[in-house]
CSV table of C-alpha atoms in Angstrom, one decimal:
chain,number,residue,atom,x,y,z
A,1,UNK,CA,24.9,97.5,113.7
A,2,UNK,CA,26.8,99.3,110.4
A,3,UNK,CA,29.5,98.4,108.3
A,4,UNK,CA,31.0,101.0,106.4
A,5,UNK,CA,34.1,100.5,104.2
A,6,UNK,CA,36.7,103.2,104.7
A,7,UNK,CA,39.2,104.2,102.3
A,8,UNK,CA,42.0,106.1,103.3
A,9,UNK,CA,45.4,106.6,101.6
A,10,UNK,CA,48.2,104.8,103.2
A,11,UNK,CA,51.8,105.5,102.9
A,12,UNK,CA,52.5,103.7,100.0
A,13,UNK,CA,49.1,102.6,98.7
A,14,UNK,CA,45.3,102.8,99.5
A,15,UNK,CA,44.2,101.1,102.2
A,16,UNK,CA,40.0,100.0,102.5
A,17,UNK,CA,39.4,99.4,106.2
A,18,UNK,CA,35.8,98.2,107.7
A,19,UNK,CA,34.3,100.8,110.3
A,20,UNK,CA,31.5,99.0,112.2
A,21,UNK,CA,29.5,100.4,115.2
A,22,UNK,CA,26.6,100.5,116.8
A,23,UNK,CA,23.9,102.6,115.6
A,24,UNK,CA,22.2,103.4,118.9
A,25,UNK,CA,25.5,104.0,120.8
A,26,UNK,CA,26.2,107.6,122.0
A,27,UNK,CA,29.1,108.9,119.7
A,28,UNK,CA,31.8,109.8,120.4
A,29,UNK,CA,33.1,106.7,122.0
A,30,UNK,CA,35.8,105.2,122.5
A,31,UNK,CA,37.4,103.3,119.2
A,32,UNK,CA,39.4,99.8,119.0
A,33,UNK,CA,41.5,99.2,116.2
A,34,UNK,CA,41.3,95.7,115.1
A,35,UNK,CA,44.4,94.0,113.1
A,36,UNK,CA,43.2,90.6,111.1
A,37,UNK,CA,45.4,87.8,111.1
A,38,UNK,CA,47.7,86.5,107.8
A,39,UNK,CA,44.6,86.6,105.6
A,40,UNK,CA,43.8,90.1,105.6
A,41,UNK,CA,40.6,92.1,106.9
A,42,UNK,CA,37.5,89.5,106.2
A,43,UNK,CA,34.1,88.2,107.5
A,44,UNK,CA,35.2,87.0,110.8
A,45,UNK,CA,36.8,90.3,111.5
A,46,UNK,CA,33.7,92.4,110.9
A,47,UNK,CA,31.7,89.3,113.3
A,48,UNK,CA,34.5,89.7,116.1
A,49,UNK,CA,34.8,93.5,115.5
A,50,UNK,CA,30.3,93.4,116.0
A,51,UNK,CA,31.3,91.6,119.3
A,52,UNK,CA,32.9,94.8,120.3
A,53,UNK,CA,30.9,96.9,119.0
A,54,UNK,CA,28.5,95.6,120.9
A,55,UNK,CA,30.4,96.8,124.1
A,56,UNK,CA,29.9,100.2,123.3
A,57,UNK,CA,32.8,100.8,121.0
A,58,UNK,CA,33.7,101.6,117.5
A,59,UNK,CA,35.7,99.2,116.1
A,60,UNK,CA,38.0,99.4,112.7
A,61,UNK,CA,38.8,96.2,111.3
A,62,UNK,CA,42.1,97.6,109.8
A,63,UNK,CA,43.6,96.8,106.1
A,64,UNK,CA,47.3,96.5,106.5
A,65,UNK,CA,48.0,95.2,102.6
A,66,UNK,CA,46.0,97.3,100.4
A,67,UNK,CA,42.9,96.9,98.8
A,68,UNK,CA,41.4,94.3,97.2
A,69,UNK,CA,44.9,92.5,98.6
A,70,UNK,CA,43.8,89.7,100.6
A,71,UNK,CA,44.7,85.9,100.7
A,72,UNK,CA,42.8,82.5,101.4
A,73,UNK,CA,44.2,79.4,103.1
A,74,UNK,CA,44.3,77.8,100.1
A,75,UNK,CA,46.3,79.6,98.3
A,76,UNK,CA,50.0,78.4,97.4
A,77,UNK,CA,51.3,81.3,99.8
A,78,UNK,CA,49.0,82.9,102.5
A,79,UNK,CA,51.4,84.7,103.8
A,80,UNK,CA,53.1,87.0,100.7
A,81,UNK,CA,51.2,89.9,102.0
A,82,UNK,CA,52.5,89.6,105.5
A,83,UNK,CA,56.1,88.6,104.4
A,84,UNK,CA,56.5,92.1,102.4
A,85,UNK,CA,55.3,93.9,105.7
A,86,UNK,CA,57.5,91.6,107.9
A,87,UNK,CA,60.6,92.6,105.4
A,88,UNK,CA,59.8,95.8,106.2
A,89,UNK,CA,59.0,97.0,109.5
A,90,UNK,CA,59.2,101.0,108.6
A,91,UNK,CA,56.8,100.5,106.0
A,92,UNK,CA,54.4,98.0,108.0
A,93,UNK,CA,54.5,101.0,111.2
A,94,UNK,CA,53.8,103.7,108.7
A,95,UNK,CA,50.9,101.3,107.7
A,96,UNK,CA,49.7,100.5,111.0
A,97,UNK,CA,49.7,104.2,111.7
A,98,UNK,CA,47.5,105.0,108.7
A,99,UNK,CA,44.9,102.6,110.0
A,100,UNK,CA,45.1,104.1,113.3
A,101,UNK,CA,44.6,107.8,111.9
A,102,UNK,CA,42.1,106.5,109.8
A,103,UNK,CA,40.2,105.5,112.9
A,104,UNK,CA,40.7,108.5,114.5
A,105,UNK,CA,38.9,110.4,112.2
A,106,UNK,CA,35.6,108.2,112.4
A,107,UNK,CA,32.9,110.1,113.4
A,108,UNK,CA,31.5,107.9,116.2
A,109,UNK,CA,35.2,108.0,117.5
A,110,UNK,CA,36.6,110.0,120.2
A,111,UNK,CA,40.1,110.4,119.2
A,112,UNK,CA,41.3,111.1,122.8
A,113,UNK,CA,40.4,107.1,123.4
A,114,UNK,CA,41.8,104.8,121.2
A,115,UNK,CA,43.2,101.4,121.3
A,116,UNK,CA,44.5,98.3,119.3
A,117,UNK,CA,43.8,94.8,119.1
A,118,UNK,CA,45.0,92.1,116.8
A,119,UNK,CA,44.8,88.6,116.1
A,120,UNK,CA,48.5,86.4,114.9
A,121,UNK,CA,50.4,88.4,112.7
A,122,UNK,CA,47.4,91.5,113.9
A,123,UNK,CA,49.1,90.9,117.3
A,124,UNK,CA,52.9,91.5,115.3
A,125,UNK,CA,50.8,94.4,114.3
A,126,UNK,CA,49.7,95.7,117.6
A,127,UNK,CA,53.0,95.4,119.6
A,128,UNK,CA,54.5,97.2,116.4
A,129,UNK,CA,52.0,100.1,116.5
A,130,UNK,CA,52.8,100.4,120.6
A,131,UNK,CA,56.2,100.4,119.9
A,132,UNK,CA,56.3,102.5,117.3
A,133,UNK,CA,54.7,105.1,120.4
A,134,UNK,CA,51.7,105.4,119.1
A,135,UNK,CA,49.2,107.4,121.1
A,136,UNK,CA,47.1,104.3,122.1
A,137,UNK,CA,45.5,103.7,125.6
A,138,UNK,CA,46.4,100.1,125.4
A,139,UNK,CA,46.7,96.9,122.8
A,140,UNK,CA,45.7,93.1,123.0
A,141,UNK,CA,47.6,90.8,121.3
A,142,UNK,CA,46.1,87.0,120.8
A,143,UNK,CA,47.9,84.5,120.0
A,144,UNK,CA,50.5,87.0,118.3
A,145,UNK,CA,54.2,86.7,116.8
A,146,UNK,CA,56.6,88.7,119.4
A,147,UNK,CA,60.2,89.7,117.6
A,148,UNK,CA,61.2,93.1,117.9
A,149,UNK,CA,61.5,95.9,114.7
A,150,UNK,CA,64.9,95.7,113.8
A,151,UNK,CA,65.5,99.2,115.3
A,152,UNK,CA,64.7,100.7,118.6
A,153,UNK,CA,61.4,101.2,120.1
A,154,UNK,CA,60.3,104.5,121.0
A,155,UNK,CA,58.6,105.1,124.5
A,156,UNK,CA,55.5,102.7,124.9
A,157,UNK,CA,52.9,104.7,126.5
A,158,UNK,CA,50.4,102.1,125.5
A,159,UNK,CA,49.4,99.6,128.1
A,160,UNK,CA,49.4,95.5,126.7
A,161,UNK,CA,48.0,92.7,127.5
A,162,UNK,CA,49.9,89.4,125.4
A,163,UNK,CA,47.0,86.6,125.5
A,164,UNK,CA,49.0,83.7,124.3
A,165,UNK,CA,48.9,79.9,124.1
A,166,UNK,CA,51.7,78.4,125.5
A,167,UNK,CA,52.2,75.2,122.9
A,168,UNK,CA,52.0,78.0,119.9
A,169,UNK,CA,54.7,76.9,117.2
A,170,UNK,CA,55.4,80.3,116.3
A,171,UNK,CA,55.6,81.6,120.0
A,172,UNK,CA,58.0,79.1,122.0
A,173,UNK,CA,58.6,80.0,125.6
A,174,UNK,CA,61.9,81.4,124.4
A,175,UNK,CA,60.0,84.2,122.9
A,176,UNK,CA,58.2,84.9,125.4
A,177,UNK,CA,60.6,85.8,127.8
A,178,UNK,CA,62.0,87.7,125.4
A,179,UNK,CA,59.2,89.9,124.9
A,180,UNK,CA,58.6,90.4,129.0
A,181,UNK,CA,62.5,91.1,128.8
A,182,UNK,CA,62.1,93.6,126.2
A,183,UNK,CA,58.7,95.4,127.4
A,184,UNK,CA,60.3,95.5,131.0
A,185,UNK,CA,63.1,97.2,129.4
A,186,UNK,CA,60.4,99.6,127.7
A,187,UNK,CA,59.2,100.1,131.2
A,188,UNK,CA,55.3,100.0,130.0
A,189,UNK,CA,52.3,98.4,131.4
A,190,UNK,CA,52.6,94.9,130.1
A,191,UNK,CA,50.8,91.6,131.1
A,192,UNK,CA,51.2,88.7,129.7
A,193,UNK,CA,48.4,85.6,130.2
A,194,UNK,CA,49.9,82.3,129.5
A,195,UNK,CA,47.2,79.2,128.5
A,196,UNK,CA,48.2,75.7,129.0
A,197,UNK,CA,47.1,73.1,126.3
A,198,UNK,CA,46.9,75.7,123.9
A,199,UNK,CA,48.3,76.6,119.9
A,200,UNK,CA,48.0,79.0,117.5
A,201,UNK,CA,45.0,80.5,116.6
A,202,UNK,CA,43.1,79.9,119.8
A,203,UNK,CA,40.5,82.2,119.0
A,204,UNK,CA,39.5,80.9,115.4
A,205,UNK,CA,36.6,78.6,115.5
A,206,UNK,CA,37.9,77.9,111.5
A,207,UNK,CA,41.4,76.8,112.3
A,208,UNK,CA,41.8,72.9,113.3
A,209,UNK,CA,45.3,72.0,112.6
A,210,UNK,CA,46.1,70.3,115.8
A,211,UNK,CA,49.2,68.4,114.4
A,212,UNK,CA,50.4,72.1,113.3
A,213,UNK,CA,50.0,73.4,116.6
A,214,UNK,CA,47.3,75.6,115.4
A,215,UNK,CA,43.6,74.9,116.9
A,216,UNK,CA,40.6,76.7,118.5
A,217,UNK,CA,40.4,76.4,122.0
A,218,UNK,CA,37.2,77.3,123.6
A,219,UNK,CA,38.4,77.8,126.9
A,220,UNK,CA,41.5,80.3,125.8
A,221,UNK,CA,38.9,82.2,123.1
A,222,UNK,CA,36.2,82.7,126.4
A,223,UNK,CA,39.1,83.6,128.3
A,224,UNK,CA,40.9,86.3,126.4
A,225,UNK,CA,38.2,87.4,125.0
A,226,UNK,CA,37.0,88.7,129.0
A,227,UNK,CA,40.3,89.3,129.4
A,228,UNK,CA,40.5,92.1,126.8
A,229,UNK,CA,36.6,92.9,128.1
A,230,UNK,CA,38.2,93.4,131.5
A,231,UNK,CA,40.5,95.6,130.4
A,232,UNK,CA,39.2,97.5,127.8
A,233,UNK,CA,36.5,98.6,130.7
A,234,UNK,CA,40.0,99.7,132.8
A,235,UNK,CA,41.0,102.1,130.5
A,236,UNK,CA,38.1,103.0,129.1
A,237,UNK,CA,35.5,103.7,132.6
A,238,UNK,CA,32.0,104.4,132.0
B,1,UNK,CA,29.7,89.0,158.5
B,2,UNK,CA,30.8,86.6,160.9
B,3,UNK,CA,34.4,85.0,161.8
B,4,UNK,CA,34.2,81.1,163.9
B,5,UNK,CA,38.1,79.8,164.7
B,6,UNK,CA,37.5,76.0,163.8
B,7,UNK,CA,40.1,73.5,165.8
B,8,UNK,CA,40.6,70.4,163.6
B,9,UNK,CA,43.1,67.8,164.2
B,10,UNK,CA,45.9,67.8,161.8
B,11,UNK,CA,47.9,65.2,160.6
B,12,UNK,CA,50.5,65.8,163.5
B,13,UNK,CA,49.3,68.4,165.7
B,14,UNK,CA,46.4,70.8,166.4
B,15,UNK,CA,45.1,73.5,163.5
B,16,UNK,CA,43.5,76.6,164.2
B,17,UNK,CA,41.8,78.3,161.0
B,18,UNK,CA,39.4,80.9,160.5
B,19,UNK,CA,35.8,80.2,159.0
B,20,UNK,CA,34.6,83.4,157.4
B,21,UNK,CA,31.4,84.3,155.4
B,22,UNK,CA,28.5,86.6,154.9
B,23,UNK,CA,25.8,85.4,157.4
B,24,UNK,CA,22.6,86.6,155.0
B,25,UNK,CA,24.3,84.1,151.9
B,26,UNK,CA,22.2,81.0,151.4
B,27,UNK,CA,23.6,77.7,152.4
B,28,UNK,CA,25.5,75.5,151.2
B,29,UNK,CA,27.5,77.8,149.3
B,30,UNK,CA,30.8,77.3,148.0
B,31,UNK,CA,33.9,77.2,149.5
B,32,UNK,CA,37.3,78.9,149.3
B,33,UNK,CA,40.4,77.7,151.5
B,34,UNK,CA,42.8,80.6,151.7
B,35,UNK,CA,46.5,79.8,152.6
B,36,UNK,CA,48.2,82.3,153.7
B,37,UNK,CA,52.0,83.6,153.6
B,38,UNK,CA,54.5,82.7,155.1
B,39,UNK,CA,53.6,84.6,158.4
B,40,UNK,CA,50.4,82.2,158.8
B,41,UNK,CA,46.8,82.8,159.9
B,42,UNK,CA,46.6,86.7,160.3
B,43,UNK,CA,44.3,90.1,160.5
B,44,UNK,CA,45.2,90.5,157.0
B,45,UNK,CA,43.9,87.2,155.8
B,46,UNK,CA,41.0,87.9,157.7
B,47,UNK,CA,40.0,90.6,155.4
B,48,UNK,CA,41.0,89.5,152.3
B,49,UNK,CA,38.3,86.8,153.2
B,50,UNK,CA,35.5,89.0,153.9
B,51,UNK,CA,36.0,91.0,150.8
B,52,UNK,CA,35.6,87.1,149.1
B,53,UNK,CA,33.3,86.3,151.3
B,54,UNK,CA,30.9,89.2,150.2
B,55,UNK,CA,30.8,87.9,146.5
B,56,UNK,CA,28.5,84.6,148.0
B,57,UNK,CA,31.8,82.1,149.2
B,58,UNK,CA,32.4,80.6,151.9
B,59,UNK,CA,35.8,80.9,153.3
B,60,UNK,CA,38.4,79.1,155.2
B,61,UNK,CA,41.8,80.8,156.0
B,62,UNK,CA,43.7,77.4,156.7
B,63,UNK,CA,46.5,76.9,159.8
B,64,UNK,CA,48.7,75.3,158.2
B,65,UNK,CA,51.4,75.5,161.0
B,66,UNK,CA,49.6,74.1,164.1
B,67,UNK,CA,47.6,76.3,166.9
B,68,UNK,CA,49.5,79.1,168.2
B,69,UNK,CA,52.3,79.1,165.5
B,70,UNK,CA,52.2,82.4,164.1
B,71,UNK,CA,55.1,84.6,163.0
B,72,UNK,CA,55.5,88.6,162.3
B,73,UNK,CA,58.8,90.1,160.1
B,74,UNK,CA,60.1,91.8,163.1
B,75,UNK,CA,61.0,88.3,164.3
B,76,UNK,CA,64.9,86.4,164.0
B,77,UNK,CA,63.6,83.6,161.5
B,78,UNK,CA,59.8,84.9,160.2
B,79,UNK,CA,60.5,81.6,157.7
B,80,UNK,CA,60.9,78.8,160.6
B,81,UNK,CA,57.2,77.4,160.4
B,82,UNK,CA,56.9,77.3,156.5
B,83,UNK,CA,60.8,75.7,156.7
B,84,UNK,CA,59.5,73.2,158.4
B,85,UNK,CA,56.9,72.1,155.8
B,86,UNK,CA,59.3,73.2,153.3
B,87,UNK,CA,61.4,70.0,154.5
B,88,UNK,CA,58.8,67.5,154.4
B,89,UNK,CA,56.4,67.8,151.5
B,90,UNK,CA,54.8,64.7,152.3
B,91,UNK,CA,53.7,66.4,155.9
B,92,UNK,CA,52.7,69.8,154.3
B,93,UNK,CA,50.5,67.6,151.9
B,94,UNK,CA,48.7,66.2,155.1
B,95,UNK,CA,48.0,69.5,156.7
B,96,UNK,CA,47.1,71.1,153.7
B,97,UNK,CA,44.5,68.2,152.9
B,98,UNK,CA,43.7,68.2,156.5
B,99,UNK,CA,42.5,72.3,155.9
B,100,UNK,CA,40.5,70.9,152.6
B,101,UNK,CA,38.7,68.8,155.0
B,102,UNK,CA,37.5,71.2,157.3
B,103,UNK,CA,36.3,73.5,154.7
B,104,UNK,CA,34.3,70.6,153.5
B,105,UNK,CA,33.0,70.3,156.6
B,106,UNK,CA,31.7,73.9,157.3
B,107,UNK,CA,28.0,74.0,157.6
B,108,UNK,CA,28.4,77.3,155.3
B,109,UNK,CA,30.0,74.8,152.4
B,110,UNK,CA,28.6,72.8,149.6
B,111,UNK,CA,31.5,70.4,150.2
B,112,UNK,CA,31.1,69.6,146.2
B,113,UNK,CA,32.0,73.2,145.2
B,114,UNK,CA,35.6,73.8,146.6
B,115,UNK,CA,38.4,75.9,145.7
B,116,UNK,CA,41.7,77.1,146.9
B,117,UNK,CA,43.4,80.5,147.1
B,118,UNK,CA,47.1,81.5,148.2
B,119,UNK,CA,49.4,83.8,148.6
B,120,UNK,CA,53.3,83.5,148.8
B,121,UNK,CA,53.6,80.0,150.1
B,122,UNK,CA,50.1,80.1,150.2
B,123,UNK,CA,50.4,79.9,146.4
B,124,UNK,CA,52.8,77.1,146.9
B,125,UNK,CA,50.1,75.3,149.3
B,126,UNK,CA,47.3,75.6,146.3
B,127,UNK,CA,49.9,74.2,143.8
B,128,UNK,CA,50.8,71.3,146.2
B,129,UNK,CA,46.8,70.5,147.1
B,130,UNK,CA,46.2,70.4,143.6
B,131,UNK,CA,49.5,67.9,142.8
B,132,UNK,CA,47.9,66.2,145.8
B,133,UNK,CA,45.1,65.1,143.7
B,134,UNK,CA,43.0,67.1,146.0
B,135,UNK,CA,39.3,67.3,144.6
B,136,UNK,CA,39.1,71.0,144.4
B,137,UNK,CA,37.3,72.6,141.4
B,138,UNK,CA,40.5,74.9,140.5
B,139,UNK,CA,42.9,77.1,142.9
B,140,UNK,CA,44.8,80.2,142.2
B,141,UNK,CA,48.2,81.0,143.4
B,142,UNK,CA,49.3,84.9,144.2
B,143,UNK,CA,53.1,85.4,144.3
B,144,UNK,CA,53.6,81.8,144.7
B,145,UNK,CA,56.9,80.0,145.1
B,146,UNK,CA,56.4,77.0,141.9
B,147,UNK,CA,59.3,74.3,142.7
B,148,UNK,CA,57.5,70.8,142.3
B,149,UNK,CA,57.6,68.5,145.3
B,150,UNK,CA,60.6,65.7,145.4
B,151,UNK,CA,57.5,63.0,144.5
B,152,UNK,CA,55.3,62.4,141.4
B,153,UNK,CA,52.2,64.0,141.4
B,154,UNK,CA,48.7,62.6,141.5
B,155,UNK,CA,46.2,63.2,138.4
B,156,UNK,CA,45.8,67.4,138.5
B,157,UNK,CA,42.0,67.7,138.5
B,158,UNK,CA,41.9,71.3,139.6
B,159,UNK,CA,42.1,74.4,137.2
B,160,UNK,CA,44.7,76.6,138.2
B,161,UNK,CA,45.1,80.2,137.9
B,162,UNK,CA,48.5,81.9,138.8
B,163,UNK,CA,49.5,85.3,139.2
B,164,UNK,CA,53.0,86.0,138.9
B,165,UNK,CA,55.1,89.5,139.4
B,166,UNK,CA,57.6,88.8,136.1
B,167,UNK,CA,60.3,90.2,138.6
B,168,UNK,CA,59.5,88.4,141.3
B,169,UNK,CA,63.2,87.0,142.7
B,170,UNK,CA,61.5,83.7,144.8
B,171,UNK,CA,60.3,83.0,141.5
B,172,UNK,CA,62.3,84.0,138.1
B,173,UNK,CA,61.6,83.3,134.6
B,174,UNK,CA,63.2,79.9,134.7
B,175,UNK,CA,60.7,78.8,137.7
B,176,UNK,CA,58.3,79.8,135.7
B,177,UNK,CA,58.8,78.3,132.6
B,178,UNK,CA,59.2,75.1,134.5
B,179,UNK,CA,56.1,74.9,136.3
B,180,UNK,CA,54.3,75.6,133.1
B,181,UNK,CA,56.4,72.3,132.0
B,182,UNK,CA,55.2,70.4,134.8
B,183,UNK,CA,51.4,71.7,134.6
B,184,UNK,CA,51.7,70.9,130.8
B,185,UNK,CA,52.8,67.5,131.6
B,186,UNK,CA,50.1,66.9,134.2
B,187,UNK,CA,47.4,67.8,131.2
B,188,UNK,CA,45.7,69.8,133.8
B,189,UNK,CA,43.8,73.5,132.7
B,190,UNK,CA,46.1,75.9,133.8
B,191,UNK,CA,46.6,79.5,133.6
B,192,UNK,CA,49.6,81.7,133.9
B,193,UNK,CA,49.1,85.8,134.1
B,194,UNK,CA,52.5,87.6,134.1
B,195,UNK,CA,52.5,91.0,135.0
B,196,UNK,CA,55.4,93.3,134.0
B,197,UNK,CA,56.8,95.6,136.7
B,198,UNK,CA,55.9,93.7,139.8
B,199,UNK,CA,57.7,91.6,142.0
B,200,UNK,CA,56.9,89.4,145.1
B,201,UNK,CA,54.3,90.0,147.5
B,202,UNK,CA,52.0,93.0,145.1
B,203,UNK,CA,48.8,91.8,147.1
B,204,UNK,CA,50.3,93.2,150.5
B,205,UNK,CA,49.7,96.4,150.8
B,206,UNK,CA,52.0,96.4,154.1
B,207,UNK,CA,55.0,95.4,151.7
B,208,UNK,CA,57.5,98.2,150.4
B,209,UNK,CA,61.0,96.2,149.9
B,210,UNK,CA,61.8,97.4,146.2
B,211,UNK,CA,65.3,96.6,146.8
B,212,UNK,CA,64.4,93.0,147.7
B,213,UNK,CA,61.6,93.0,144.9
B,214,UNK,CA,59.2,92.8,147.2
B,215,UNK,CA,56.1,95.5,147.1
B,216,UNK,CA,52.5,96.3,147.1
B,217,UNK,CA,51.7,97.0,143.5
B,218,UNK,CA,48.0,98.0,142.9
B,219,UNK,CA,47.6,97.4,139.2
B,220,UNK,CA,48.5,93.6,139.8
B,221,UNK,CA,46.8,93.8,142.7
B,222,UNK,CA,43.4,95.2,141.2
B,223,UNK,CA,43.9,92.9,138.3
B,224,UNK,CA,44.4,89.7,140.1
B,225,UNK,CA,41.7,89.9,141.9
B,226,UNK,CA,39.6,90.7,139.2
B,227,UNK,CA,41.1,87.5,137.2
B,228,UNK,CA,40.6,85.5,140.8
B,229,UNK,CA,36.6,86.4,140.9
B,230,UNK,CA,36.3,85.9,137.3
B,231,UNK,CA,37.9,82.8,137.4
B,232,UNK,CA,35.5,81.8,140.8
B,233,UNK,CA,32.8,83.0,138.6
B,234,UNK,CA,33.7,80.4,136.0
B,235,UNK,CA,34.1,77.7,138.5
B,236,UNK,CA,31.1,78.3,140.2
B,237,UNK,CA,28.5,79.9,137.8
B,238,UNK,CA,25.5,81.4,139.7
C-alpha cells in the first residue's frame, strides 16, 4: 500500500492531498475522493482511505483548507477552518473541485470513474461537490451536515447515498426531510439509510461524546461502511 | 426446490401457507416468514421465496387471511381481507404469531433462527410481530404501511430493516418520521433506507400506477434486496 502526498494548487491556495493505493492493483482504476471531517486530512483518513484501497480503488484523502492547515480537538476552535469554507460556499466548491481534479490526474486513476465520499462536514463536502454537477459517478455521505449552498444547484448527475444517524445533533429529522425534499427536486439518484440509536460521528472509533450526541457505533460504522461497499461495486462492476 | 401448503389452525379460523426451500440445503436451517400484500398468499410470493430460499433459508409465505381467502386487483374491494385485520390489531397479532409458529415448526427450520419479511401490509405484519414481542432475530418491511397499533407494544427484540419509497403516498414523510419515533422509543435496532424517486409497491414488478405512486422501480428493487440478504447475512452468519 503507498501514500504519496499530492500538492496541487487550489483556487485560492495550495492544497496537499494524500493519494494512497494499492501497489499490486491494475491501474487505471477507478478513484474515490475521500473528504475528512472538521479536523482536516489526518491519520485515520489515510487508515480508512487503505480500507478502500484495499477494494481495488485509488483513494484521495482530499485537503479542503490548505496546507499545513489542520486542527485538533483540543484546540480553542476546531472548526475555523471549516467556518471560512461554510461562509463561503463558492470558494469551498471551487475547492472541492480542485481536489477532485487533483484526483483525476493520479496515475493509477481512470478519470472516466470517479466518486466522492466524506465523513461530517466531508459529507457537507460531498453533497456540495454533487451539487455543484460535478462529473462524479456517485457520493457517500456519513454522518454528514445537509443545508443547501445558498444558490441553486446545478443538475446532480451523481448518484448518493446519505448514511446518517438518526439522534445526530447536527442532523435533526427536520433536515432530513429537507434534503430528500430538495434531492427529489434535483431529480438524482438519492438514498438515504436512517440508523436508530445513533449520533454524530458514527464511524469514528476516537469520538465518545455520548451526552453531545456524538459517539461511535459499531453497528452503524459495519453498516455503512457495506453500504458504500455495496454501492461502490454498483457503479463501479468488475 | 420444493413447495408443501401447510394447514395450521389460526387463532379464529383455518391458515393455508406455503413452505418453500431448497431440498439439497442441510437441515435445520433458518427460517423466513414472508407476508405478503394485501392480495394474500400468491404465485408471486411463491417466487420471491425460492429466489430466498436458494441463499440456504427456509421459507414460510404466511396466510394471514384464512384458507381460501385470496384476492386479485380486478376485484370490487381487493382491501376487504387486510380491512378486516386492519380493524382488530389484537386478531391480526394472533394470526401473524399463529404463522411464526408454523415456521417454527417446519422440519426445514432451526426454530431458534427466525426472521420475518413483508411487503405492503406484509411490511405492516413484520412491524406488528415484532411490537408483538415475537422472538424473531430481526424482520424487514418492503413498502410497508408504519401506523403503530391502538395498544402498547411489548419489548422490540427483533432488528428491523425497512425499505421505504420516499414518495410512497400510504406512507409519507410524517409516517415515517413517526415510526422512527416509536422504534426509537422501543430502544430496539432499527434501520430505515429511503430511497428517492420511488413510491409504493417498487418490488412488484406487475405494478405500473405512477399516477397513484405506485410502481415497479428496479433500482430499489435490486437494492432492497441486496440490503435484505445482507441484513439475513448479518442475522444469520454462516
Amino acid at each position: 500500500m503507498s501514500r504519496e502526498p499530492i500538492l496541487h494548487e487550489g483556487p485560492d491556495r495550495l492544497l496537499e492531498s494524500m493519494a494512497i493505493f494499492a501497489d499490486a492493483t491494475r491501474s487505471p482504476r477507478p478513484g474515490i475522493l475521500l473528504f475528512p471531517n472538521v479536523l482536516g486530512a489526518k491519520e485515520s483518513d489515510f487508515a480508512y482511505a487503505e480500507r478502500i484501497a484495499a477494494l481495488g480503488y485509488a483513494v484521495l484523502v482530499a485537503d479542503v483548507y490548505g496546507q499545513g492547515r489542520r486542527s485538533t480537538r483540543a484546540d480553542a476552535d476546531p472548526g475555523r477552518y471549516m467556518n471560512e469554507l461554510n461562509a463561503d460556499r463558492v470558494l469551498m466548491l471551487a475547492r472541492l473541485q480542485s481536489c477532485h481534479a487533483a484526483l483525476r490526474a493520479m496515475p493509477q486513476v481512470d478519470a472516466s470513474r470517479t466518486a466522492a465520499i466524506g465523513f461530517c462536514f466531508g459529507g457537507k463536502c460531498v453533497l456540495d461537490l454533487a451539487r455543484g454537477g460535478a462529473d462524479i459517478a456517485g457520493g457517500v455521505s456519513f454522518h454528514g451536515v445537509y443545508d443547501a449552498p445558498p444558490f441553486p444547484n446545478a443538475a446532480i448527475t451523481a448518484k448518493l447515498l446519505i448514511c446518517h444517524g438518526w439522534n445526530d445533533p447536527l442532523a435533526p429529522p427536520d433536515a432530513v426531510t429537507a434534503l430528500a425534499r430538495e434531492l427529489s427536486a434535483a431529480q438524482c439518484d438519492w438514498q438515504i439509510h436512517a440508523y436508530g440509536d445513533t449520533g454524530h460521528a458514527f464511524t469514528d472509533e476516537t469520538v465518545h461524546m455520548p451526552d453531545k450526541g456524538m459517539a461511535y457505533q459499531p453497528d452503524a460504522d459495519r453498516r455503512s461502511f457495506k453500504a458504500m461497499t455495496d454501492f461502490l461495486g454498483e457503479l463501479f462492476p468488475a
